[in-house]
Amino acid sequence: MTVRVQTEDFDAGREIAALRAGDARVGAVATFIGTVRDGSDASDAPKVSALTLEHYPGMTEKSLESIVIEARGRFNILDALVVHRVGALAPTDQIVLVVVTSAHRGEAFDACRFLMDFLKAHAPFWKKEATSEGTRWVDARTSDDEAAARW
Amino acid sequence: MTVRVQTEDFDAGREIAALRAGDARVGAVATFIGTVRDGSDASDAPKVSALTLEHYPGMTEKSLESIVIEARGRFNILDALVVHRVGALAPTDQIVLVVVTSAHRGEAFDACRFLMDFLKAHAPFWKKEATSEGTRWVDARTSDDEAAARW
Amino acid sequence: MPDSLTPGLVTVRLVYLARLREAFGSAGESLALSLEDESSVATVLARLRERGGSFALELGSGRAFRVAVNHALVTTDAKLRDGDEVALFPPVTGG
Amino acid sequence: MPDSLTPGLVTVRLVYLARLREAFGSAGESLALSLEDESSVATVLARLRERGGSFALELGSGRAFRVAVNHALVTTDAKLRDGDEVALFPPVTGG
């Protein structure tokens, strides 16, 4: 079980390969990657040109670790990895990676989704968008709290 | 939307990167990889030393394409990829890759899981395991039909 | 409407896959349905079961198998036309 | 049990993050709770609101914000001990 907060990009293929390497108990690997949208398709709002990810150093890793421990308690999984980037990002950049290995797909899917839902609702990250009209802090989505409350 | 049946291994990282390349509408990428378990942790059965994947050429691609079309109709997704290997495999080898891109994570997770559930229940592939005691065709799991019936 | 473009003559291509191919000792064969036969999957299955042996065993009641006609899954009441490809196979186990 | 290892003196480290850091024009500060104060998060919030301006606005009733003490999310009735780190921040938007 590993969590990392980093400014550098991640290589999803390499992370997946490392997490399941040599483990013949693994039959299922569920992966989620969150990426920066420019928002130009979704609304009349001006296009996002850049995104800054701020976090709360010290709390962030603890928060992610406690979410992974919670997932391990709820689901029969073999291993899990969470990588979250911070700092300056651009549209199409990768933001977050969650990888879960398990024997069967149901547990891998459930745990991966649980990790994302809890991360979205509880981990101390904040997004600030830059557009041609200036910068603004992204508002939290009620749907993210609802997604976490489902579990 | 792409489906492929192939004997060669796949590079999940490269496939994910290609599917979302340059598309700033994508905010979520859900990926599933199925891998060969040796079964040594799960039962008293002898350890699986090799797996042969047989399919029904001609029907396989059509079946996968119809499953992808069904997913596209049910979920608000941007793109999807299904790669399934056939032929001789060994424990820890990759069998199947499903990647789905969408604006938001809910649809990506749902579509990815739907694709796997339908592939497991409907796509014409058959596994034959080799152990120290000989070879045997893998029995279909009732849970796979139940998983597909949920949708 | 005729079930076949050549009325009265329906020859189908049978394909056996996976465990059924091994049990039957064959990857497939051509089967001509006679004039008095109804041209349906059920007719094909009845003709195969008449052979006894592994055909009667594997296609017997209570055995799980699937049928596809021209690469689409069907039920046993599906009608057949001349030249159809009829595949018989066990429940699938991919993924 | 005392709420503090140094009875009667509770100094906490406040941390302001994201939109709140910008609104307050500060990344944080030290705050000493006086002897007559109850040492809880609610007390800290009341002291900050008394300043008016962006503190009263951002921490006002009906405004969504979160509080963590020593890196764990808490509710406003959480008690504080000397040296605690109390972070105030908007609802999170990562992932």
PDB file of C-alpha atoms in Angstrom, chain B residues 8-147:
ATOM      1  CA  GLU B   8       0.769 -10.360 -28.505  1.00  0.00           C
ATOM      2  CA  ASP B   9       0.921  -8.702 -25.110  1.00  0.00           C
ATOM      3  CA  PHE B  10      -0.334  -5.122 -24.749  1.00  0.00           C
ATOM      4  CA  ASP B  11       1.248  -2.048 -23.154  1.00  0.00           C
ATOM      5  CA  ALA B  12      -1.487  -0.657 -20.911  1.00  0.00           C
ATOM      6  CA  GLY B  13       0.280   2.668 -20.385  1.00  0.00           C
ATOM      7  CA  ARG B  14       0.684   3.247 -24.100  1.00  0.00           C
ATOM      8  CA  GLU B  15      -2.937   2.258 -24.840  1.00  0.00           C
ATOM      9  CA  ILE B  16      -4.262   4.603 -22.141  1.00  0.00           C
ATOM     10  CA  ALA B  17      -2.102   7.463 -23.416  1.00  0.00           C
ATOM     11  CA  ALA B  18      -3.249   6.901 -26.999  1.00  0.00           C
ATOM     12  CA  LEU B  19      -6.945   6.744 -26.091  1.00  0.00           C
ATOM     13  CA  ARG B  20      -6.963  10.091 -24.265  1.00  0.00           C
ATOM     14  CA  ALA B  21      -4.260  11.795 -26.354  1.00  0.00           C
ATOM     15  CA  GLY B  22      -4.944  15.483 -26.903  1.00  0.00           C
ATOM     16  CA  ASP B  23      -8.571  15.307 -25.777  1.00  0.00           C
ATOM     17  CA  ALA B  24      -9.105  18.057 -23.189  1.00  0.00           C
ATOM     18  CA  ARG B  25     -12.732  16.937 -22.749  1.00  0.00           C
ATOM     19  CA  VAL B  26     -11.405  13.881 -20.864  1.00  0.00           C
ATOM     20  CA  GLY B  27     -11.388  14.214 -17.081  1.00  0.00           C
ATOM     21  CA  ALA B  28     -11.595  10.528 -16.163  1.00  0.00           C
ATOM     22  CA  VAL B  29      -9.933   7.363 -17.452  1.00  0.00           C
ATOM     23  CA  ALA B  30     -11.065   4.037 -15.988  1.00  0.00           C
ATOM     24  CA  THR B  31      -8.986   0.982 -16.848  1.00  0.00           C
ATOM     25  CA  PHE B  32      -9.308  -2.702 -16.116  1.00  0.00           C
ATOM     26  CA  ILE B  33      -6.634  -5.325 -16.701  1.00  0.00           C
ATOM     27  CA  GLY B  34      -7.343  -9.017 -16.234  1.00  0.00           C
ATOM     28  CA  THR B  35      -4.314 -11.192 -15.479  1.00  0.00           C
ATOM     29  CA  VAL B  36      -3.607 -14.929 -15.179  1.00  0.00           C
ATOM     30  CA  ARG B  37      -3.763 -16.190 -11.584  1.00  0.00           C
ATOM     31  CA  ASP B  38      -1.989 -19.389 -10.646  1.00  0.00           C
ATOM     32  CA  GLY B  39      -4.765 -20.208  -8.189  1.00  0.00           C
ATOM     33  CA  SER B  40      -2.319 -21.432  -5.551  1.00  0.00           C
ATOM     34  CA  ASP B  41      -3.752 -19.109  -2.897  1.00  0.00           C
ATOM     35  CA  ALA B  42      -7.402 -19.783  -3.582  1.00  0.00           C
ATOM     36  CA  SER B  43      -7.992 -23.506  -3.278  1.00  0.00           C
ATOM     37  CA  ASP B  44      -6.456 -26.908  -2.755  1.00  0.00           C
ATOM     38  CA  ALA B  45      -6.417 -27.382  -6.525  1.00  0.00           C
ATOM     39  CA  PRO B  46      -2.993 -27.810  -8.117  1.00  0.00           C
ATOM     40  CA  LYS B  47      -1.202 -24.671  -9.219  1.00  0.00           C
ATOM     41  CA  VAL B  48      -1.934 -23.422 -12.737  1.00  0.00           C
ATOM     42  CA  SER B  49       1.237 -23.513 -14.824  1.00  0.00           C
ATOM     43  CA  ALA B  50      -0.206 -22.320 -18.143  1.00  0.00           C
ATOM     44  CA  LEU B  51      -3.424 -21.030 -19.663  1.00  0.00           C
ATOM     45  CA  THR B  52      -4.653 -21.312 -23.235  1.00  0.00           C
ATOM     46  CA  LEU B  53      -7.220 -18.798 -24.476  1.00  0.00           C
ATOM     47  CA  GLU B  54      -9.354 -20.053 -27.362  1.00  0.00           C
ATOM     48  CA  HIS B  55     -11.877 -17.888 -29.165  1.00  0.00           C
ATOM     49  CA  TYR B  56     -14.323 -17.993 -32.077  1.00  0.00           C
ATOM     50  CA  PRO B  57     -12.691 -15.997 -34.862  1.00  0.00           C
ATOM     51  CA  GLY B  58     -15.220 -13.892 -36.681  1.00  0.00           C
ATOM     52  CA  MET B  59     -17.694 -13.816 -33.833  1.00  0.00           C
ATOM     53  CA  THR B  60     -15.267 -12.483 -31.224  1.00  0.00           C
ATOM     54  CA  GLU B  61     -14.715  -9.049 -32.737  1.00  0.00           C
ATOM     55  CA  LYS B  62     -18.417  -8.675 -33.551  1.00  0.00           C
ATOM     56  CA  SER B  63     -19.336  -9.596 -30.008  1.00  0.00           C
ATOM     57  CA  LEU B  64     -16.874  -7.117 -28.502  1.00  0.00           C
ATOM     58  CA  GLU B  65     -17.980  -4.372 -30.888  1.00  0.00           C
ATOM     59  CA  SER B  66     -21.621  -4.868 -29.978  1.00  0.00           C
ATOM     60  CA  ILE B  67     -20.739  -4.708 -26.281  1.00  0.00           C
ATOM     61  CA  VAL B  68     -18.856  -1.437 -26.835  1.00  0.00           C
ATOM     62  CA  ILE B  69     -21.774  -0.006 -28.826  1.00  0.00           C
ATOM     63  CA  GLU B  70     -24.115  -0.992 -25.997  1.00  0.00           C
ATOM     64  CA  ALA B  71     -21.845   0.741 -23.460  1.00  0.00           C
ATOM     65  CA  ARG B  72     -21.718   3.861 -25.587  1.00  0.00           C
ATOM     66  CA  GLY B  73     -25.513   3.924 -25.689  1.00  0.00           C
ATOM     67  CA  ARG B  74     -25.887   3.485 -21.943  1.00  0.00           C
ATOM     68  CA  PHE B  75     -23.132   5.755 -20.640  1.00  0.00           C
ATOM     69  CA  ASN B  76     -21.953   9.234 -21.483  1.00  0.00           C
ATOM     70  CA  ILE B  77     -18.418   8.272 -22.448  1.00  0.00           C
ATOM     71  CA  LEU B  78     -15.922   9.772 -24.869  1.00  0.00           C
ATOM     72  CA  ASP B  79     -14.020   6.706 -26.055  1.00  0.00           C
ATOM     73  CA  ALA B  80     -13.423   3.046 -25.213  1.00  0.00           C
ATOM     74  CA  LEU B  81     -10.855   0.373 -26.013  1.00  0.00           C
ATOM     75  CA  VAL B  82     -11.060  -3.378 -25.523  1.00  0.00           C
ATOM     76  CA  VAL B  83      -8.023  -5.612 -26.149  1.00  0.00           C
ATOM     77  CA  HIS B  84      -8.261  -9.359 -25.490  1.00  0.00           C
ATOM     78  CA  ARG B  85      -5.430 -11.804 -25.921  1.00  0.00           C
ATOM     79  CA  VAL B  86      -5.725 -15.369 -27.215  1.00  0.00           C
ATOM     80  CA  GLY B  87      -3.270 -18.261 -27.335  1.00  0.00           C
ATOM     81  CA  ALA B  88      -0.764 -19.517 -24.780  1.00  0.00           C
ATOM     82  CA  LEU B  89      -0.384 -17.517 -21.554  1.00  0.00           C
ATOM     83  CA  ALA B  90       1.387 -18.017 -18.234  1.00  0.00           C
ATOM     84  CA  PRO B  91       0.581 -16.900 -14.662  1.00  0.00           C
ATOM     85  CA  THR B  92       0.870 -13.090 -14.226  1.00  0.00           C
ATOM     86  CA  ASP B  93       0.418 -12.556 -17.999  1.00  0.00           C
ATOM     87  CA  GLN B  94      -2.092  -9.938 -19.075  1.00  0.00           C
ATOM     88  CA  ILE B  95      -5.319 -11.295 -20.636  1.00  0.00           C
ATOM     89  CA  VAL B  96      -7.664  -8.388 -21.208  1.00  0.00           C
ATOM     90  CA  LEU B  97      -7.560  -4.588 -21.212  1.00  0.00           C
ATOM     91  CA  VAL B  98     -10.567  -2.272 -21.056  1.00  0.00           C
ATOM     92  CA  VAL B  99     -10.061   1.504 -21.072  1.00  0.00           C
ATOM     93  CA  VAL B 100     -12.850   4.088 -20.992  1.00  0.00           C
ATOM     94  CA  THR B 101     -12.550   7.877 -21.147  1.00  0.00           C
ATOM     95  CA  SER B 102     -15.234  10.324 -20.057  1.00  0.00           C
ATOM     96  CA  ALA B 103     -15.631  13.797 -18.609  1.00  0.00           C
ATOM     97  CA  HIS B 104     -16.490  12.538 -15.109  1.00  0.00           C
ATOM     98  CA  ARG B 105     -15.461   9.473 -13.142  1.00  0.00           C
ATOM     99  CA  GLY B 106     -18.899   7.960 -12.510  1.00  0.00           C
ATOM    100  CA  GLU B 107     -19.571   7.246 -16.174  1.00  0.00           C
ATOM    101  CA  ALA B 108     -16.030   5.973 -16.777  1.00  0.00           C
ATOM    102  CA  PHE B 109     -16.212   3.528 -13.857  1.00  0.00           C
ATOM    103  CA  ASP B 110     -19.710   2.356 -14.805  1.00  0.00           C
ATOM    104  CA  ALA B 111     -18.876   1.829 -18.464  1.00  0.00           C
ATOM    105  CA  CYS B 112     -15.593   0.043 -17.703  1.00  0.00           C
ATOM    106  CA  ARG B 113     -17.311  -2.351 -15.319  1.00  0.00           C
ATOM    107  CA  PHE B 114     -20.222  -2.876 -17.708  1.00  0.00           C
ATOM    108  CA  LEU B 115     -17.806  -3.742 -20.519  1.00  0.00           C
ATOM    109  CA  MET B 116     -15.999  -6.302 -18.358  1.00  0.00           C
ATOM    110  CA  ASP B 117     -19.233  -7.830 -17.044  1.00  0.00           C
ATOM    111  CA  PHE B 118     -20.679  -8.187 -20.537  1.00  0.00           C
ATOM    112  CA  LEU B 119     -17.402  -9.439 -22.010  1.00  0.00           C
ATOM    113  CA  LYS B 120     -17.183 -12.091 -19.276  1.00  0.00           C
ATOM    114  CA  ALA B 121     -20.762 -13.228 -19.875  1.00  0.00           C
ATOM    115  CA  HIS B 122     -21.065 -12.957 -23.659  1.00  0.00           C
ATOM    116  CA  ALA B 123     -17.782 -12.754 -25.597  1.00  0.00           C
ATOM    117  CA  PRO B 124     -16.747 -16.123 -27.076  1.00  0.00           C
ATOM    118  CA  PHE B 125     -13.504 -16.877 -25.253  1.00  0.00           C
ATOM    119  CA  TRP B 126     -12.657 -20.065 -23.387  1.00  0.00           C
ATOM    120  CA  LYS B 127      -9.851 -20.754 -20.949  1.00  0.00           C
ATOM    121  CA  LYS B 128      -8.056 -24.059 -20.607  1.00  0.00           C
ATOM    122  CA  GLU B 129      -5.760 -24.461 -17.619  1.00  0.00           C
ATOM    123  CA  ALA B 130      -2.695 -26.683 -17.392  1.00  0.00           C
ATOM    124  CA  THR B 131      -1.581 -28.018 -14.008  1.00  0.00           C
ATOM    125  CA  SER B 132       0.672 -30.840 -12.865  1.00  0.00           C
ATOM    126  CA  GLU B 133      -2.434 -33.048 -13.088  1.00  0.00           C
ATOM    127  CA  GLY B 134      -3.179 -32.255 -16.726  1.00  0.00           C
ATOM    128  CA  THR B 135      -5.385 -29.770 -18.569  1.00  0.00           C
ATOM    129  CA  ARG B 136      -8.990 -28.789 -17.991  1.00  0.00           C
ATOM    130  CA  TRP B 137     -11.446 -26.302 -19.434  1.00  0.00           C
ATOM    131  CA  VAL B 138     -12.336 -23.619 -16.926  1.00  0.00           C
ATOM    132  CA  ASP B 139     -15.977 -23.750 -15.807  1.00  0.00           C
ATOM    133  CA  ALA B 140     -18.123 -20.674 -16.346  1.00  0.00           C
ATOM    134  CA  ARG B 141     -18.939 -18.845 -13.115  1.00  0.00           C
ATOM    135  CA  THR B 142     -22.559 -18.246 -12.219  1.00  0.00           C
ATOM    136  CA  SER B 143     -21.402 -14.968 -10.654  1.00  0.00           C
ATOM    137  CA  ASP B 144     -20.378 -13.730 -14.110  1.00  0.00           C
ATOM    138  CA  ASP B 145     -23.909 -14.205 -15.458  1.00  0.00           C
ATOM    139  CA  GLU B 146     -25.258 -12.502 -12.354  1.00  0.00           C
ATOM    140  CA  ALA B 147     -22.850  -9.580 -12.802  1.00  0.00           C
TER     141      ALA B 147
END
